[in-house]
XYZ file of N, CA and C in Angstrom:
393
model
N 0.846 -1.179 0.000
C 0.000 0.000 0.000
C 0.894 1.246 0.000
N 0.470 2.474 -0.935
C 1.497 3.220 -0.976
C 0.616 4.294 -0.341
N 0.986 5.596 0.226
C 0.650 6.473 0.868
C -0.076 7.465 0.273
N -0.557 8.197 0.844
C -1.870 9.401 -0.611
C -0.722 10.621 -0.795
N -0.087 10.826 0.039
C 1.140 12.163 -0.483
C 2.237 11.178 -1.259
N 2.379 9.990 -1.435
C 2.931 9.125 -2.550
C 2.622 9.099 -3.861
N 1.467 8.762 -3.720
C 0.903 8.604 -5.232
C 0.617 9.660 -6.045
N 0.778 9.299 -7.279
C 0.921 10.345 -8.267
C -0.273 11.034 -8.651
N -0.595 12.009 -9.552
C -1.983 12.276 -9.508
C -2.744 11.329 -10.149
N -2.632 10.838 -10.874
C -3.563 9.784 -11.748
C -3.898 8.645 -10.579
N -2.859 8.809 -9.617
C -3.175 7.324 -8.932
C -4.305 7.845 -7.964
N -3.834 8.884 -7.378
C -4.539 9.858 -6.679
C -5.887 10.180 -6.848
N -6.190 10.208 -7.763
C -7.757 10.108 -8.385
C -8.444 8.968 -8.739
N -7.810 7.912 -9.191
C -8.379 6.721 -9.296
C -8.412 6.295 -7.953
N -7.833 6.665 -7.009
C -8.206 6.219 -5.471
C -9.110 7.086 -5.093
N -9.321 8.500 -5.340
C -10.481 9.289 -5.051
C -11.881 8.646 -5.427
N -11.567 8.250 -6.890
C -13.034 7.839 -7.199
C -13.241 6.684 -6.765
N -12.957 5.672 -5.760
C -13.142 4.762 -5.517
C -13.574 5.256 -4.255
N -13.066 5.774 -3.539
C -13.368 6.307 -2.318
C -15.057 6.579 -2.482
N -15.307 7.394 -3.646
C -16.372 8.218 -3.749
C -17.594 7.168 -4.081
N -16.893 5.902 -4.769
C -18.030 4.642 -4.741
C -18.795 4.275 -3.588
N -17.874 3.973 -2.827
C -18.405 3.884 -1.424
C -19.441 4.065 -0.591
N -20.543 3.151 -0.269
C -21.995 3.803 0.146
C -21.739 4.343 1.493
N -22.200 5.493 1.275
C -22.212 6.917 2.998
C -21.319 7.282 2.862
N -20.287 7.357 1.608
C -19.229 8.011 1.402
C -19.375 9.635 1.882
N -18.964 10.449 2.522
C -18.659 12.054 2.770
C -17.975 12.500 3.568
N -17.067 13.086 2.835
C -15.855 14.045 3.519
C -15.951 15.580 2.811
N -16.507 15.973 3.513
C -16.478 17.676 3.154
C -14.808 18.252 2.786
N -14.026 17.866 3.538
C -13.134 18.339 3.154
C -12.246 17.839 1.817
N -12.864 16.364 1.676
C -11.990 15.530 0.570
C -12.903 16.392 -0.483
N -14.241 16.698 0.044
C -14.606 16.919 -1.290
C -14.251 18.337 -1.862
N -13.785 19.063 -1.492
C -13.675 20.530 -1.645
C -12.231 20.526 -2.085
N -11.276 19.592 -1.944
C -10.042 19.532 -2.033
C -10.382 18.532 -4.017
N -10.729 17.687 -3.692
C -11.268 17.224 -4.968
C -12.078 18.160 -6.147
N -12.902 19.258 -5.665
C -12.934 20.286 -6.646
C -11.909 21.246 -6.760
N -11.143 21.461 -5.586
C -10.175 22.107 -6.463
C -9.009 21.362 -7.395
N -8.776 19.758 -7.022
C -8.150 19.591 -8.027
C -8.744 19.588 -9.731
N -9.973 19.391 -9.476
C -10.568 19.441 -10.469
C -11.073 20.928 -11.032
N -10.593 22.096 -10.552
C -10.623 23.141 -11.263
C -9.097 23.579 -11.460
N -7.744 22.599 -10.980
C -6.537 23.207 -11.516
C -6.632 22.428 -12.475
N -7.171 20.955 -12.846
C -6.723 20.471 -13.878
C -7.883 20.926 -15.111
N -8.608 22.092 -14.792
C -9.551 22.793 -16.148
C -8.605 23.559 -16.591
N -8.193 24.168 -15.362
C -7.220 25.735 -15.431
C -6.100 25.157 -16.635
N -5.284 24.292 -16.026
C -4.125 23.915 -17.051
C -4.613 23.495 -18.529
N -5.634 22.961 -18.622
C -6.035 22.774 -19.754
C -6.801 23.861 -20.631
N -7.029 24.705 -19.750
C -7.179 25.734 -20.687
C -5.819 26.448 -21.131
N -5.038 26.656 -19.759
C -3.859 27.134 -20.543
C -2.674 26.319 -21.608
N -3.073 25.268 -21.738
C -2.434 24.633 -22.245
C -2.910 24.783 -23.620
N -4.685 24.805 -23.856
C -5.047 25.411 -25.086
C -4.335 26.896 -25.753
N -4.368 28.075 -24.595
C -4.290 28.855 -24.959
C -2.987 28.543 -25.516
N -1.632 28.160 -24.873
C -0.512 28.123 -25.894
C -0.615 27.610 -27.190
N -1.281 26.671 -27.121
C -1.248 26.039 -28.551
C -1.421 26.994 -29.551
N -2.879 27.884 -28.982
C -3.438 28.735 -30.094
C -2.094 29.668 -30.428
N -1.435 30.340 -29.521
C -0.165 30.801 -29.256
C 0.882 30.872 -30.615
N 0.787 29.462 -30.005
C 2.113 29.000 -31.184
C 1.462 29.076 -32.838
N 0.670 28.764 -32.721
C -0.454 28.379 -34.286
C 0.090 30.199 -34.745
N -0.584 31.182 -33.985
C -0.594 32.593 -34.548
C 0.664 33.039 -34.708
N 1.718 32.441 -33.814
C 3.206 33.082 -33.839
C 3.758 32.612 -35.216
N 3.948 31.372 -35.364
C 4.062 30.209 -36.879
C 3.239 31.303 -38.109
N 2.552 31.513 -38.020
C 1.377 32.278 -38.883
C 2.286 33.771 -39.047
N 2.381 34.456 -38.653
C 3.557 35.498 -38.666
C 4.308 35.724 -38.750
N 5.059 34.382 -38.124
C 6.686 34.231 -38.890
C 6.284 34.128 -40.437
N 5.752 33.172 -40.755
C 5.557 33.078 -42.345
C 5.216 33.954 -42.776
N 4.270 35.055 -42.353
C 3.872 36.332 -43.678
C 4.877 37.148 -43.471
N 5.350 37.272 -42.330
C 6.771 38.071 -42.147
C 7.638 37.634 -43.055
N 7.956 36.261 -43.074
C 9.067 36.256 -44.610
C 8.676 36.127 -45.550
N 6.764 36.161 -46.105
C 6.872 35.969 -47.441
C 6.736 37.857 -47.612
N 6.075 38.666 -46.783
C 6.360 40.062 -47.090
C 7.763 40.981 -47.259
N 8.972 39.988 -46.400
C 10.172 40.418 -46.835
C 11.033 40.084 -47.989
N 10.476 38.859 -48.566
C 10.634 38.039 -50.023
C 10.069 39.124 -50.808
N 8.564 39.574 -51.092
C 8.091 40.808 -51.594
C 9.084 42.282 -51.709
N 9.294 42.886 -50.472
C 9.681 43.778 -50.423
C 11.120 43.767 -50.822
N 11.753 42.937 -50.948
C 13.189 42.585 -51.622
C 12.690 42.575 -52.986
N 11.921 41.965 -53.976
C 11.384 41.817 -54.926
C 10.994 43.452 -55.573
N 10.271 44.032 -54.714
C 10.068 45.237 -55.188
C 11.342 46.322 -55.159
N 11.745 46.555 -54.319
C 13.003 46.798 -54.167
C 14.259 46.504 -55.154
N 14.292 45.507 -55.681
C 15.040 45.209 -57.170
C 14.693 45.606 -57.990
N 13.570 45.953 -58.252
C 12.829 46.045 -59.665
C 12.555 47.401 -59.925
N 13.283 48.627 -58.628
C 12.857 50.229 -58.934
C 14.022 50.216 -59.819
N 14.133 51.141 -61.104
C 14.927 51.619 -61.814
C 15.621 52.747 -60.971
N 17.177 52.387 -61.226
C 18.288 53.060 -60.287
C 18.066 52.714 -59.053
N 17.978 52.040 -58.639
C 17.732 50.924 -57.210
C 19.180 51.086 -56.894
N 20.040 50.526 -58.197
C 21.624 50.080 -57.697
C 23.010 51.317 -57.790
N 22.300 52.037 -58.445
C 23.026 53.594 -58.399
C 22.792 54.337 -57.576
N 21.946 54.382 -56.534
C 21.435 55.078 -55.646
C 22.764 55.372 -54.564
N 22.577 56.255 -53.936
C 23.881 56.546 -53.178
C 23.486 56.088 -51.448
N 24.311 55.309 -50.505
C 23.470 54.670 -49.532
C 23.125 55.844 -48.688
N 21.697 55.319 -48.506
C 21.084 56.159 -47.724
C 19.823 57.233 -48.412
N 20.304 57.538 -49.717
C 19.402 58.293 -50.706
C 18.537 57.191 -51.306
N 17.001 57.866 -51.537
C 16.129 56.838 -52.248
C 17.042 56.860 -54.123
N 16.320 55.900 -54.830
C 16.729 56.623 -56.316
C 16.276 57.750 -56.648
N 16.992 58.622 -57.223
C 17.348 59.450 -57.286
C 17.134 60.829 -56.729
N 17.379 60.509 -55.536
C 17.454 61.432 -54.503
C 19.466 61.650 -54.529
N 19.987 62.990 -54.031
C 21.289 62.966 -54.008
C 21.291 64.040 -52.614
N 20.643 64.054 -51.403
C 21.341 64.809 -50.624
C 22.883 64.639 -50.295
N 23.045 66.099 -50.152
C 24.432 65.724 -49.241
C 24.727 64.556 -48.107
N 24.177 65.266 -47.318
C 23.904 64.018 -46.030
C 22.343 63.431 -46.181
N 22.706 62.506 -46.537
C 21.801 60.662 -46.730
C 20.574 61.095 -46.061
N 19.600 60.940 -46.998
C 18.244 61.172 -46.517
C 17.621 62.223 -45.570
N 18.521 63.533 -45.731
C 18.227 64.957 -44.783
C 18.033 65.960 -46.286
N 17.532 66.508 -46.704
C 17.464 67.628 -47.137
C 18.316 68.692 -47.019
N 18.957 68.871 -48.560
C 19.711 69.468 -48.527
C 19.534 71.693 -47.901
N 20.200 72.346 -47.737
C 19.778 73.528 -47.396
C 19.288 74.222 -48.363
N 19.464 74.207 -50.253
C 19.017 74.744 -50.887
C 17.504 73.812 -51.338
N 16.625 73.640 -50.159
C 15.541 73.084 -50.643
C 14.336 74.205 -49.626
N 14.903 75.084 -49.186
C 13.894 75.960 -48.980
C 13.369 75.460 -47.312
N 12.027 75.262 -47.660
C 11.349 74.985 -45.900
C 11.909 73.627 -45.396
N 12.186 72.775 -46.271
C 12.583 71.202 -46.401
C 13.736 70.852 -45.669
N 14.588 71.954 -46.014
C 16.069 72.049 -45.508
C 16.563 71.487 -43.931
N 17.222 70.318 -43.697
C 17.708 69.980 -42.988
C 16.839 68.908 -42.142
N 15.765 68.808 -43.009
C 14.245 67.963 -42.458
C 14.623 66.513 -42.934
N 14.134 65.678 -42.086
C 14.502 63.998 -43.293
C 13.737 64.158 -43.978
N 13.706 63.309 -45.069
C 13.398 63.097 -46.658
C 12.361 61.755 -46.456
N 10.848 61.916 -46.165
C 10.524 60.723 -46.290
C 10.406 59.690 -47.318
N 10.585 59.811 -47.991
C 11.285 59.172 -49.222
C 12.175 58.497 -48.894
N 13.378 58.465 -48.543
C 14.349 58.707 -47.859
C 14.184 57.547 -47.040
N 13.217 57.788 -46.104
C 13.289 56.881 -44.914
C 12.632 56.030 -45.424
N 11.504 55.997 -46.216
C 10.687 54.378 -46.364
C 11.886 53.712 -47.207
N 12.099 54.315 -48.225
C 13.424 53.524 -49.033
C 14.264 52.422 -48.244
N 14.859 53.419 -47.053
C 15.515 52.405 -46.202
C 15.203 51.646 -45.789
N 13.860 52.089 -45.195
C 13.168 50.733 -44.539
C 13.055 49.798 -45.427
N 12.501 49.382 -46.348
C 12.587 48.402 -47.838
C 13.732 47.594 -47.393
N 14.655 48.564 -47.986
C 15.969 48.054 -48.586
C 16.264 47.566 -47.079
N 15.938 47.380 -46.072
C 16.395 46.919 -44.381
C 15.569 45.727 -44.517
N 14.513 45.920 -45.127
C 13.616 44.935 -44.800
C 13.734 43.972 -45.846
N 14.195 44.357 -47.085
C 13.905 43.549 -48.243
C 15.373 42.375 -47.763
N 16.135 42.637 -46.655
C 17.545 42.027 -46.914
C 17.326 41.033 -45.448
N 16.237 41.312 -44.605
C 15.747 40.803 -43.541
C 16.326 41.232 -41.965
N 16.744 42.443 -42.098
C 17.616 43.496 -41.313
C 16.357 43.815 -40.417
N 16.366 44.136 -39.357
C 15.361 45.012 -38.478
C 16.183 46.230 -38.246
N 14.655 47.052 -38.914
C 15.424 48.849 -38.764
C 15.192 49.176 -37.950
């Protein structure tokens, strides 16, 4: 005979429910201890669902994440002067300093170039870089 803080939970319950066969079976306290095991083992099983779902949506995002960076590399090749571009300038953009506006551009002057910045982002993203 093995002891009830011995046995494992499965054993633990198959000795509960035997207990519970028992005619005039009642223990208030077994029984209250028996619903709560029986609301940790809902609890875990729900959380155990919830990871699953978890993982399913994370898997799901990794993949559009690389088929949208497969894309954006794709598009990204295919702008004319893509490869003449100077780093940091979209095509054919030529600031001095890389994606700031040069001073002879009036109100613009010294402002980033959004142009400029999505470009990079692309070209960060099209290569699988986090900008």
């Amino acid at each position: 005979m093995t002891y009830v803080r011995e046995q494992s939970s499965t054993e633990l319950a198959v000795h509960m429910r035997s207990l519970q066969k028992m005619p005039g079976w009642h223990d208030p306290l077994a029984d209250r201890l028996w619903q709560e095991v029986e609301a940790l083992k809902a609890e875990v099983a729900g959380l155990r669902t919830g990871y699953e779902a978890y993982e399913r949506v994370n898997a799901e995002l990794k993949a559009e994440n690389e088929a949208l960076r497969g894309v954006m590399s794709a598009v990204v090749s295919e702008i004319p002067g893509a490869r003449i571009s100077r780093a940091g300038n979209a095509p054919g953009h030529c600031h001095s300093i890389p994606g700031v506006w040069d001073e002879d551009n009036g109100s613009k002057a010294g402002k980033e170039c959004a142009w400029c910045k999505v470009w990079n982002y692309a070209v960060s993203m099209g290569k699988g870089d986090r900008p």
